[in-house]
Coordinates of C-alpha atoms and ligand atoms in Angstrom, one line a residue:
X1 CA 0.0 0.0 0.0
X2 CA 1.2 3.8 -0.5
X3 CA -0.6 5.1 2.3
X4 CA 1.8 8.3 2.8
X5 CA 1.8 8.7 -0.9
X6 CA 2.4 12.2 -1.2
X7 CA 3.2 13.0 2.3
X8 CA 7.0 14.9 3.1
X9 CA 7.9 13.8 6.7
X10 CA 10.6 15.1 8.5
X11 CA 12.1 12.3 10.6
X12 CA 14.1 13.8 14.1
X13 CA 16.5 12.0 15.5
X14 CA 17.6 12.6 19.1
X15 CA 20.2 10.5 21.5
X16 CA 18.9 7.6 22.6
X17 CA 20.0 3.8 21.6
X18 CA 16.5 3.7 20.1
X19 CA 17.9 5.3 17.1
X20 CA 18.6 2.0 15.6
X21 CA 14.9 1.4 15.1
X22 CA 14.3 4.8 13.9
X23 CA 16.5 3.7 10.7
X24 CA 14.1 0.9 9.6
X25 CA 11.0 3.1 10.8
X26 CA 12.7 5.8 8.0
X27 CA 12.7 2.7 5.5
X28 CA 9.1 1.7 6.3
X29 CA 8.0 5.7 5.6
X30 CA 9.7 5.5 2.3
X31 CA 7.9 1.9 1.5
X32 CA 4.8 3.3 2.2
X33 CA 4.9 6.5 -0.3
X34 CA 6.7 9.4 1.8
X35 CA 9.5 11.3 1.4
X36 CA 11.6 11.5 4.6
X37 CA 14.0 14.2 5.3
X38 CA 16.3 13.0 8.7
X39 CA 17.4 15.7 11.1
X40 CA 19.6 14.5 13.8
X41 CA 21.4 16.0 17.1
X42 CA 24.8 16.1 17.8
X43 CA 23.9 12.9 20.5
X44 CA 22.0 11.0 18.1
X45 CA 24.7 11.3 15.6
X46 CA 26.9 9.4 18.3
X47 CA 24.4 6.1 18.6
X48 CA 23.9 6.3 14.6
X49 CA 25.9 7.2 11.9
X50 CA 24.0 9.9 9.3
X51 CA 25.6 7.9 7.0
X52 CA 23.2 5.3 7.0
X53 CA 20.5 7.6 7.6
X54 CA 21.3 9.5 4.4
X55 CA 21.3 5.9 2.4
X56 CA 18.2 5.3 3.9
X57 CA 16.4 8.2 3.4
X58 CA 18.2 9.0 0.0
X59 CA 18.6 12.7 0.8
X60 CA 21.7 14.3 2.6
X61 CA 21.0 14.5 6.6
X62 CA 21.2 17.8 8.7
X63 CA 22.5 18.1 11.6
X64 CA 23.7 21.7 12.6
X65 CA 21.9 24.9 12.3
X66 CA 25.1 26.1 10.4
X67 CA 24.9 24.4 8.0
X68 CA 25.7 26.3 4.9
X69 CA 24.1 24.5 2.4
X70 CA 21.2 26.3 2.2
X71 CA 21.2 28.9 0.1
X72 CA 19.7 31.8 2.8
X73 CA 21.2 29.7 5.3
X74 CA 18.4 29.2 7.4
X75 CA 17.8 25.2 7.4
X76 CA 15.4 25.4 10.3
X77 CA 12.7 27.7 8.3
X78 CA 13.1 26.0 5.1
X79 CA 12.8 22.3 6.1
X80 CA 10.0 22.7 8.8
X81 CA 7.9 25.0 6.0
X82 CA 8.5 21.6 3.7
X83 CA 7.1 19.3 5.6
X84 CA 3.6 17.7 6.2
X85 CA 4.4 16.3 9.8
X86 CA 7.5 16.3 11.9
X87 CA 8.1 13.1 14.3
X88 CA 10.9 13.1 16.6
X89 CA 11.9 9.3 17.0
X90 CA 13.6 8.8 19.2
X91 CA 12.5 12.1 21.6
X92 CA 15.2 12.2 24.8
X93 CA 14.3 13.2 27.9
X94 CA 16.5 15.7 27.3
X95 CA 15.1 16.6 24.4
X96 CA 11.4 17.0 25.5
X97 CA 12.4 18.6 28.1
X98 CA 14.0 21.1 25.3
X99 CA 10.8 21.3 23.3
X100 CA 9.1 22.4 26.4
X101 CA 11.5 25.0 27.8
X102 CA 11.5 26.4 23.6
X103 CA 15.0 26.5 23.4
X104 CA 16.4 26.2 20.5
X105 CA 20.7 25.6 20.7
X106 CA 20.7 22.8 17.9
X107 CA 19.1 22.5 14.3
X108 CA 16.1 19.9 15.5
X109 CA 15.1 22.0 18.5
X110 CA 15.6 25.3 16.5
X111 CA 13.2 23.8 13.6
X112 CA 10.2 22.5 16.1
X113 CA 10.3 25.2 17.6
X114 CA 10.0 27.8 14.3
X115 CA 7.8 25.2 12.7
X116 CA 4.2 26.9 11.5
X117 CA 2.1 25.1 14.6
X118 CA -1.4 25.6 12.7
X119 CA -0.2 23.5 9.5
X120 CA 2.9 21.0 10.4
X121 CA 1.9 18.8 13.7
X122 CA 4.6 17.7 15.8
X123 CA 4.4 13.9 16.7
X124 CA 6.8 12.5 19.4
X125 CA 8.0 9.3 20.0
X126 CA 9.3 8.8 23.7
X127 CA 12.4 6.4 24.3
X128 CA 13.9 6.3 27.7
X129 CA 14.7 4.3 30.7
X130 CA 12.1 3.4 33.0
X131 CA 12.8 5.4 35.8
X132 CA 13.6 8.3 33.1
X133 CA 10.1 8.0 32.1
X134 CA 8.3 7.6 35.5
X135 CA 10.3 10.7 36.4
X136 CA 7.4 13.3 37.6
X137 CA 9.8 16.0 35.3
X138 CA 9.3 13.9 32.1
X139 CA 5.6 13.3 32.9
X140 CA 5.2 16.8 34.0
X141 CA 7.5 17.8 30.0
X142 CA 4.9 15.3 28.4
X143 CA 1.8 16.8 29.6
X144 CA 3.2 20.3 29.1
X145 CA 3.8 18.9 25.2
X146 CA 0.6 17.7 24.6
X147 CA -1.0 20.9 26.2
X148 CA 1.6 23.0 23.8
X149 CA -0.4 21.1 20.7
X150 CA 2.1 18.1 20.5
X151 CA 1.1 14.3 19.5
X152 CA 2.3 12.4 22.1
X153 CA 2.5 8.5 20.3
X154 CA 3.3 6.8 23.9
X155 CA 6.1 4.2 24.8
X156 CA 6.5 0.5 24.7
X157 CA 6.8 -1.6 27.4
X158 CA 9.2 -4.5 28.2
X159 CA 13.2 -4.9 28.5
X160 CA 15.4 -1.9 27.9
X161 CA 18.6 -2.0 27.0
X162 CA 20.0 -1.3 29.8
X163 CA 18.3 -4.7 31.0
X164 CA 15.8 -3.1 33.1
X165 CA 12.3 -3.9 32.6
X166 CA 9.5 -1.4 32.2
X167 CA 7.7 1.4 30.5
X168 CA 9.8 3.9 28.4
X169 CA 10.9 2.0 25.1
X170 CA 10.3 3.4 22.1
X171 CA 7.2 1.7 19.6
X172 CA 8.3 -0.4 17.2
X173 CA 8.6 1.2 14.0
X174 CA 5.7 -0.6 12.5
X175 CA 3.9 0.8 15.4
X176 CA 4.9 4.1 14.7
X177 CA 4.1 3.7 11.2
X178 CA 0.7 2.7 11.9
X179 CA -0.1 5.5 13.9
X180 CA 1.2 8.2 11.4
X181 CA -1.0 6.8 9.1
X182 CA -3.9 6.8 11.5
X183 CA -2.9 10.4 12.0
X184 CA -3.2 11.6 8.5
X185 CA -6.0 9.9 7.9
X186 CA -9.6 11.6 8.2
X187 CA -11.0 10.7 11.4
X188 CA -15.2 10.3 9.6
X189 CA -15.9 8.0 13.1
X190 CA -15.2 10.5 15.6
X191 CA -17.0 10.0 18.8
X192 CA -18.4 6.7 17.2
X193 CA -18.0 2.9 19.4
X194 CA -17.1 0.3 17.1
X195 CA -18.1 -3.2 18.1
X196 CA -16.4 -5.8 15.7
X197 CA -16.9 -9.2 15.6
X198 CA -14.1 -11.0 13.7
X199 CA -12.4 -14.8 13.2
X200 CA -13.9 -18.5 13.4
X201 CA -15.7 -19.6 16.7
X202 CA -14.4 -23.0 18.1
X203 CA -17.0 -25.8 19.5
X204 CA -15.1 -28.0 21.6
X205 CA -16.5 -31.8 21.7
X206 CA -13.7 -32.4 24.3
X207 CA -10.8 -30.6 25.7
X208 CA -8.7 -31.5 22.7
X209 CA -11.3 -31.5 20.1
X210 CA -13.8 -29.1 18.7
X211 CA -15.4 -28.2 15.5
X212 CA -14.6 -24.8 13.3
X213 CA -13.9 -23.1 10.2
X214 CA -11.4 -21.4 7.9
X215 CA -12.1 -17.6 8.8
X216 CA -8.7 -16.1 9.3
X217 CA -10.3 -12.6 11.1
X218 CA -8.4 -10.7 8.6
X219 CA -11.6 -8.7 7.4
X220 CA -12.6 -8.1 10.9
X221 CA -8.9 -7.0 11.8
X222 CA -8.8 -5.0 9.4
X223 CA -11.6 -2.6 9.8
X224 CA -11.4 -2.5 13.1
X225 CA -8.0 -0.8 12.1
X226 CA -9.6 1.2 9.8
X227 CA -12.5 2.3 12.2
X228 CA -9.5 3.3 14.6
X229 CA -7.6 5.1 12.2
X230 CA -11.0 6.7 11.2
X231 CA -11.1 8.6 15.0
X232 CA -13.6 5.6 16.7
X233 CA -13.2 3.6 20.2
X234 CA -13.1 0.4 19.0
X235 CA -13.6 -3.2 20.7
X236 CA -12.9 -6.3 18.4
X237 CA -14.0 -9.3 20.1
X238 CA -12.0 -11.9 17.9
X239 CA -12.6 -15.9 17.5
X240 CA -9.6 -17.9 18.2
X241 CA -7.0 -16.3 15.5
X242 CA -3.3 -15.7 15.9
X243 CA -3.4 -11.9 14.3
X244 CA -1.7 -8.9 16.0
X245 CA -4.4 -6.8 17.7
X246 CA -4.5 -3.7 15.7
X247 CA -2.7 0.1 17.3
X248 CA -5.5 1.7 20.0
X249 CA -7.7 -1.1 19.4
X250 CA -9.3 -3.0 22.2
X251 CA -10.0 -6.8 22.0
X252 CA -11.4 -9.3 23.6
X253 CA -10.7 -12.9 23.2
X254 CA -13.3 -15.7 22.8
X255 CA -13.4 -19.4 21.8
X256 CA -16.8 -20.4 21.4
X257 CA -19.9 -18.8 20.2
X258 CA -21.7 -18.7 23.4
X259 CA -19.0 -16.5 24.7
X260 CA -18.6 -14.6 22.0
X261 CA -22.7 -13.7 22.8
X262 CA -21.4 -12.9 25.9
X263 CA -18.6 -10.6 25.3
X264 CA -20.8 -9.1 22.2
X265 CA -23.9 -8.2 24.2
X266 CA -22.0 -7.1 27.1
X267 CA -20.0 -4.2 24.7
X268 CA -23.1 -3.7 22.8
X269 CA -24.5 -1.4 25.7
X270 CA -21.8 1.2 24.9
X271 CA -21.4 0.6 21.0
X272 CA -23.0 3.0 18.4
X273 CA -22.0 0.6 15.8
X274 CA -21.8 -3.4 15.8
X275 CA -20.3 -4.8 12.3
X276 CA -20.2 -8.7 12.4
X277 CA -17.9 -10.3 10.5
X278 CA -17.1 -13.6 12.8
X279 CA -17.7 -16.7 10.9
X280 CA -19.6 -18.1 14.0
X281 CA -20.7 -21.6 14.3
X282 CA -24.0 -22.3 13.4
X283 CA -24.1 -25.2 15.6
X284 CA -22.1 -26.7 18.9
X285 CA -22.2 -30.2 20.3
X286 CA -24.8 -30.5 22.7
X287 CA -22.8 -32.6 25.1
X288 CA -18.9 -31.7 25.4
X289 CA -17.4 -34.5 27.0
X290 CA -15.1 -32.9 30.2
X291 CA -12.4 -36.0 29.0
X292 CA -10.5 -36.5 26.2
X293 CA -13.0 -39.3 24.0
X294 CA -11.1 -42.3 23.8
X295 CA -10.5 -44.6 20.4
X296 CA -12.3 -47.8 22.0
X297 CA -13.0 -49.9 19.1
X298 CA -16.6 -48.9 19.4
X299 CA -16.8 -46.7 16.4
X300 CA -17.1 -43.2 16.4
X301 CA -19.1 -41.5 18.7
X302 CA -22.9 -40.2 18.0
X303 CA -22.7 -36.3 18.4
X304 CA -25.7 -34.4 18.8
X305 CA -25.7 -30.1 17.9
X306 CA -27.6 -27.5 19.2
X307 CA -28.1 -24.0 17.2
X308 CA -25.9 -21.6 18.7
X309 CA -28.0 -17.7 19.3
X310 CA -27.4 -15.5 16.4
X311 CA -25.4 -12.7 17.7
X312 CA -26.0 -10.0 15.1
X313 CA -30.2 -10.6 15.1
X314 CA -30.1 -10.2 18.7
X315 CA -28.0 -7.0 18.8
X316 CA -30.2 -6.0 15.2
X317 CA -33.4 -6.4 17.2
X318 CA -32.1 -5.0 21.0
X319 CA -34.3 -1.6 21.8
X320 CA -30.9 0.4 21.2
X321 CA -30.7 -0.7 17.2
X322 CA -34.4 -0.3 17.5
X323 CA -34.0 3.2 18.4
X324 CA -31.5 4.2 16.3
X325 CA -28.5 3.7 18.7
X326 CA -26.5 0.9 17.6
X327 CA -26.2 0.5 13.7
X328 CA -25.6 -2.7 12.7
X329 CA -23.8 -4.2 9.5
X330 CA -23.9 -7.6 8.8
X331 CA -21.6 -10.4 6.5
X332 CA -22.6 -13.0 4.5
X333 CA -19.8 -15.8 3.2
X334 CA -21.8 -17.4 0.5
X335 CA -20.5 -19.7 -2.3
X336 CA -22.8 -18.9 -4.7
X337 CA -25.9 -16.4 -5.8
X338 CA -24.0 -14.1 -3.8
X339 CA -26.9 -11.2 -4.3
X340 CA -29.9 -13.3 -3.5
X341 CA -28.6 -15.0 -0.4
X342 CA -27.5 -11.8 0.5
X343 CA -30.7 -9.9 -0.1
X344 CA -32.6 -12.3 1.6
X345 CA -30.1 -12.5 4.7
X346 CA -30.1 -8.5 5.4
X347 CA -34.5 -9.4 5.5
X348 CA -33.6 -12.3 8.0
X349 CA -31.1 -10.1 10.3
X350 CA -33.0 -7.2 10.3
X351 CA -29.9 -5.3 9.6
X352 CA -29.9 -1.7 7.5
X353 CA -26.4 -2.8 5.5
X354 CA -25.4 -6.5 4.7
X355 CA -21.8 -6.9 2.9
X356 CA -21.5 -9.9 0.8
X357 CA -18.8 -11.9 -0.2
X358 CA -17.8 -15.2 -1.3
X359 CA -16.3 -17.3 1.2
X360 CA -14.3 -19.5 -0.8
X361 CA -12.4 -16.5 -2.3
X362 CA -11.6 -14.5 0.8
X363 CA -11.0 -17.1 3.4
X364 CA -7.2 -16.8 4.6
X365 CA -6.7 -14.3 1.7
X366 CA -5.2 -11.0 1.8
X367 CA -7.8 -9.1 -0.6
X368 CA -11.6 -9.7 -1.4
X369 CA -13.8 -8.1 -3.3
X370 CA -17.4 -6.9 -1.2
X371 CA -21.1 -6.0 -2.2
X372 CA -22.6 -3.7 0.1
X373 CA -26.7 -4.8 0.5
X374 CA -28.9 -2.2 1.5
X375 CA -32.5 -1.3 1.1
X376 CA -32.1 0.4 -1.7
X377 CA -30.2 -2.6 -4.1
X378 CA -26.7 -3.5 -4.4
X379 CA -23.3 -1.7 -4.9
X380 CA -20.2 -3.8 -5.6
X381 CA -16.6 -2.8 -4.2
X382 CA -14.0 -4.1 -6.6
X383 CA -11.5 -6.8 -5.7
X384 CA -9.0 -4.9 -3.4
X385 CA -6.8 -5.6 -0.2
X386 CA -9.1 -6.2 2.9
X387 CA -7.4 -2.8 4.4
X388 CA -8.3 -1.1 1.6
X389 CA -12.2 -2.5 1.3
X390 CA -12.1 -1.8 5.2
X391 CA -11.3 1.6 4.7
X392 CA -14.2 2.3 2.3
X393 CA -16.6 0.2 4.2
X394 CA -15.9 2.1 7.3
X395 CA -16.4 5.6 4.9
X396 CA -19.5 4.1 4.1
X397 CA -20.7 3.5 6.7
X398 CA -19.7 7.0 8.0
X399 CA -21.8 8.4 5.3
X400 CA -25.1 6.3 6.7
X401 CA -24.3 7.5 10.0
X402 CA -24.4 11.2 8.3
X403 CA -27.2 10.8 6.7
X404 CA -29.1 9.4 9.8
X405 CA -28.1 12.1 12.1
X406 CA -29.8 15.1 9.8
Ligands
CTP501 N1 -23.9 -14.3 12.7 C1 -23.9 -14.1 14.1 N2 -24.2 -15.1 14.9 C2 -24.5 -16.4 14.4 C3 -24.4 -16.6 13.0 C4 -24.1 -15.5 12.2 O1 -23.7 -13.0 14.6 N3 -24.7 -17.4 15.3 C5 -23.6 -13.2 11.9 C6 -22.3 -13.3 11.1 O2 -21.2 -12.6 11.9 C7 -22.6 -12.5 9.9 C8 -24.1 -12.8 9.6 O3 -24.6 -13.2 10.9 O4 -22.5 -11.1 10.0 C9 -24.3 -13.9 8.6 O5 -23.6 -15.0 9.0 P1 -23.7 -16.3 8.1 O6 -23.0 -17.4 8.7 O7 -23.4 -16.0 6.6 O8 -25.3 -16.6 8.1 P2 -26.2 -17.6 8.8 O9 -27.2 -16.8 9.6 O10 -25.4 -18.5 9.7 O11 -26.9 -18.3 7.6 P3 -26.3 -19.5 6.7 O12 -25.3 -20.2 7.4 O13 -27.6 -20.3 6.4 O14 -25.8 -18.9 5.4

């Protein structure tokens, strides 16, 4: 994907060992469409070389506000005016606490502080030791940041290199990534709850045996994502699936589809919108045997099912989607006459949208292609990546939401 296609980024570096991640974070900018320009301290240039920054990037890295290449001399106006976001990765202690006092004695601290606040945001990226970080100055430099208009992108947790363990790391730089994107991007679901249901349910028949299907959870991953990066609180209460939970998302794990009922109605309360994309289990074994069921030589053993509740018609038919409240969106996996099974399903669930698909083609894959059911016919979304289809279903969806509210 080129999701900062178009966008200039000017990537600070201060001292801190983190810098070694902020080289492959300048990689992943460039992979996804940006142009980086690397600004780095005196300090930083001591844990990195701006040799390999400059590779990386492919433009020449500045480092002092003397430097006399440009023309009217004055680095610190001209690459802050350039840029479309400037993220400081890693920011110091020492250097937040800079940023806060306004002083301006090297080229990075110069340019934040002459940047044009109303139309290049300043995003920070924290990276310190523990006790560094719990430091009531630092927390006291942080809030004064975000107060001053800053982004504040928080810190990893886990072991330092210095072998503590704690808060203060710097995000990964896929982390990081994913958050500048969800920056940029239009935030259409502000002040909405997004409830997602995503992945397979698992009926066990005995503690090492069950009965499920080939969702991956991808769809549903990836629009929670999108909903997130859209400005919503989201919860994604995920079937058994070994995907990474998306940045500022909330999830809840389930196995079964009783508990996903569960966790689903007991979010729904709270949610403004519930899309329902788990591949849940139709049926469950009416009798889960508590041991393992042995191989006796007596044949296989008779199963009986029971229907497991239909999640999405409940929340469709609770007094808060009555009301107007909760929208919900419903999908349909068929493998064939994808527009009248789909049709007649959005009747069934009592739902305003239905988004078809064929479950042969998207189960496990990377892209899909989607038709959006609604009471007015049938719109098809081409074949695209599941990020990308997220992304317009959750601008859809936006636009319902809209139209609703005038
Ligand atoms: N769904 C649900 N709870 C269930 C079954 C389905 O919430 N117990 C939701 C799915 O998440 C999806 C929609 O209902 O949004 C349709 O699911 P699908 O399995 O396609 O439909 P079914 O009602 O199970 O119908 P069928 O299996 O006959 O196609």
């Amino acid at each position: 994907m080129n999701d900062l296609a178009g966008k200039h980024i000017v990537l600070g570096l201060s001292g801190g060992i983190a810098c070694y991640k902020a080289a492959e974070l300048c990689r992943a900018l460039l992979k996804e469409g940006a142009t980086v320009q690397v600004v780095m301290t005196e300090a930083a240039a001591q844990f990195i070389t701006p040799v390999t920054m400059q590779a990386l990037s492919q433009r020449s890295v500045y480092g002092s506000q003397w430097d006399a290449r440009a023309p009217n001399n004055m680095a610190h106006i001209n690459l802050s005016r350039e840029a479309d976001a400037i993220l400081i990765a890693p920011a110091s202690a020492d250097f937040m606490a800079k940023l806060v006092q306004g002083r301006a004695d090297d080229l990075l601290s110069l340019m934040c502080l002459a940047r044009p606040m109303d139309r290049v945001p300043l995003l920070i990226a924290p990276a310190m030791n523990r006790e560094m970080w719990d430091h009531p100055a630092t927390q006291r430099n942080r809030a004064q940041l975000q107060a001053d208009g800053a982004h504040l992108l928080g810190v990893g947790v886990g072991e330092q290199a210095c072998g503590e363990t704690g808060d203060g790391r710097m995000l990964e730089p896929q982390e990081l990534l994913q958050d500048l994107i969800a920056f940029f991007s239009p935030k259409r679901l502000a002040g909405q709850h997004v409830l997602v249901s995503a992945g397979p349910t698992f009926e066990a028949m005995d503690p090492v045996r069950g009965i499920t299907n080939l969702s991956s959870g991808k769809m549903g991953f990836a629009i929670a994502r999108a909903a997130q990066e859209a400005g919503a609180t989201v919860t994604l209460v995920a079937g058994p699936v070994a995907l990474a939970t998306p940045r500022g998302v909330q999830r809840v794990n389930v196995v079964s589809a009783l508990d996903m009922m569960a966790a689903c109605v007991a979010q729904a309360d709270q949610a403004t919108v519930f899309i329902a994309t788990a591949a849940v289990a139709d049926w469950r074994p009416d009798n889960a045997a508590d041991q393992k069921i042995k191989k006796d030589g007596t044949g296989m053993p008779q199963l009986g099912f029971v229907e497991n509740p239909d999640i999405l018609a409940t929340l469709a038919q609770s007094p808060r989607a009555a009301s107007g409240e909760l929208f919900c969106v419903g999908f349909a996996a068929e493998s064939h006459d994808l527009l009248a099974h789909a049709t007649a399903k959005r009747a069934r669930k009592k739902v305003p949208l239905l988004v078809g698909n064929i479950g042969p083609a998207t189960f496990g894959q990377d892209d899909n292609a989607l038709l959006l059911v609604d009471a007015n016919g049938a719109i098809e979304i081409p074949r695209n990546s599941k990020l990308a289809l997220a992304r317009l279903l959750v601008a859809d969806i936006a636009r319902r939401l809209a139209q609703q509210s005038v």
